[in-house]
Every structure is written in structure tokens, then in C-alpha cells.
Short mmCIF file of C-alpha atoms in Angstrom, two decimals:
data_model
loop_
_atom_site.label_atom_id
_atom_site.label_comp_id
_atom_site.label_asym_id
_atom_site.label_seq_id
_atom_site.Cartn_x
_atom_site.Cartn_y
_atom_site.Cartn_z
CA MET A 114 6.22 -65.66 -6.13
CA ASP A 115 9.09 -64.25 -7.74
CA THR A 116 11.15 -61.29 -5.98
CA SER A 117 12.09 -59.69 -8.78
CA GLU A 118 8.72 -58.54 -9.57
CA GLY A 119 8.75 -55.94 -6.71
CA LYS A 120 5.54 -54.90 -5.64
CA GLN A 121 3.76 -51.92 -7.90
CA PRO A 122 2.47 -48.93 -6.24
CA SER A 123 -1.36 -48.31 -7.06
CA SER A 124 -2.37 -44.99 -8.82
CA THR A 125 -3.80 -43.02 -5.63
CA THR A 126 -0.64 -43.65 -4.09
CA ALA A 127 1.80 -42.59 -7.00
CA THR A 128 -0.93 -39.09 -7.79
CA LEU A 129 -0.20 -38.76 -4.12
CA GLY A 130 3.02 -38.05 -4.83
CA SER A 131 3.31 -35.67 -7.38
CA ILE A 132 0.09 -33.58 -5.43
CA ASN A 133 3.00 -32.83 -2.38
CA LYS A 134 5.80 -32.76 -4.93
CA LYS A 135 3.85 -29.65 -6.73
CA ILE A 136 2.86 -27.93 -3.02
CA LYS A 137 4.65 -24.67 -2.65
CA LYS A 138 5.93 -24.57 0.96
CA GLY A 139 6.69 -21.13 2.13
CA VAL A 140 9.96 -20.26 3.36
CA HIS A 141 10.27 -21.20 6.90
CA MET A 142 10.81 -18.00 9.18
CA LYS A 143 11.59 -17.61 12.59
CA ARG A 144 9.00 -16.65 15.13
CA SER A 145 11.17 -13.13 15.80
CA GLN A 146 11.11 -12.49 11.89
CA ASN A 147 7.65 -13.37 11.42
CA ALA A 148 6.31 -11.22 13.99
CA ARG A 149 8.56 -7.88 12.61
CA LYS A 150 6.81 -9.62 9.44
CA MET A 151 3.85 -8.50 10.88
CA LYS A 152 5.00 -5.51 12.58
CA ALA A 153 6.27 -3.90 9.76
CA ILE A 154 2.49 -4.62 7.65
CA ALA A 155 1.04 -3.52 10.16
CA ARG A 156 2.98 -0.14 10.19
CA ALA A 157 2.50 0.56 6.68
CA VAL A 158 -1.19 -0.10 6.75
CA SER A 159 -1.82 2.37 9.14
CA LYS A 160 1.09 4.78 7.76
CA ASN A 161 -1.25 4.82 4.20
CA GLU A 162 -4.23 5.01 6.51
CA LYS A 163 -2.61 8.25 7.83
CA SER A 164 -1.61 9.95 4.54
CA GLU A 165 -5.29 9.24 3.12
CA GLU A 166 -6.91 10.74 6.01
CA LYS A 167 -4.40 13.81 6.01
CA ILE A 168 -5.17 14.41 1.53
CA GLN A 169 -9.08 13.42 2.75
CA LYS A 170 -8.01 16.78 5.19
CA ALA A 171 -6.73 18.82 2.78
CA LYS A 172 -9.08 18.35 0.14
CA GLY A 173 -11.72 19.65 3.09
CA LYS A 174 -9.83 21.95 3.98
CA LYS A 175 -9.26 23.29 0.00
CA THR A 176 -13.15 23.68 -0.47
CA ARG A 177 -13.67 25.24 2.65
CA ILE A 178 -11.53 27.97 1.50
CA GLN A 179 -12.67 28.07 -1.84
CA SER A 180 -16.61 28.50 -0.62
CA ALA A 181 -15.38 31.54 1.67
CA LYS A 182 -13.53 33.30 -0.89
CA SER A 183 -16.18 33.05 -3.67
CA LEU A 184 -18.51 34.47 -0.70
CA TYR A 185 -16.57 37.82 -0.35
CA ASP A 186 -16.33 37.99 -4.30
#
């Protein structure tokens, strides 16, 4: 066997290598940093829900006031 030829990689190994290079991995994050991020997301969602409830409450109050005014006009 001639040593100058070398072993040629098969087509499946070559494609797997290119696939692995194309996959982007997320930024490595410490556990405490990840926990802070998750808590921040949870707070943001909670805050958003609270503001939506406030808006709905204000709309309901406005309609009650308008209907009461229309009764006495």
C-alpha cells in the first residue's frame, strides 16, 4: 500500500462534519445568570398581564360610568 495516498473520508463523514459546523450553539451562560434571565422574563410576563388587567378594568369602569350617566340624562 502506498502511504502517499492517505485515507479519503467517506461522503457521509464529510457531510456530518459540515452539518456540525453549520449548527450555531447558544452563548454559554452560568447557571446563576440563566436563573436571573428566567426570573426577568417571568417578571416581564407578569407585569404585562397586570397592565392588561388594569386596562380591562379601566374599560369596564368607563362603560359603567357611561351607562349610569345615560340613565340619569
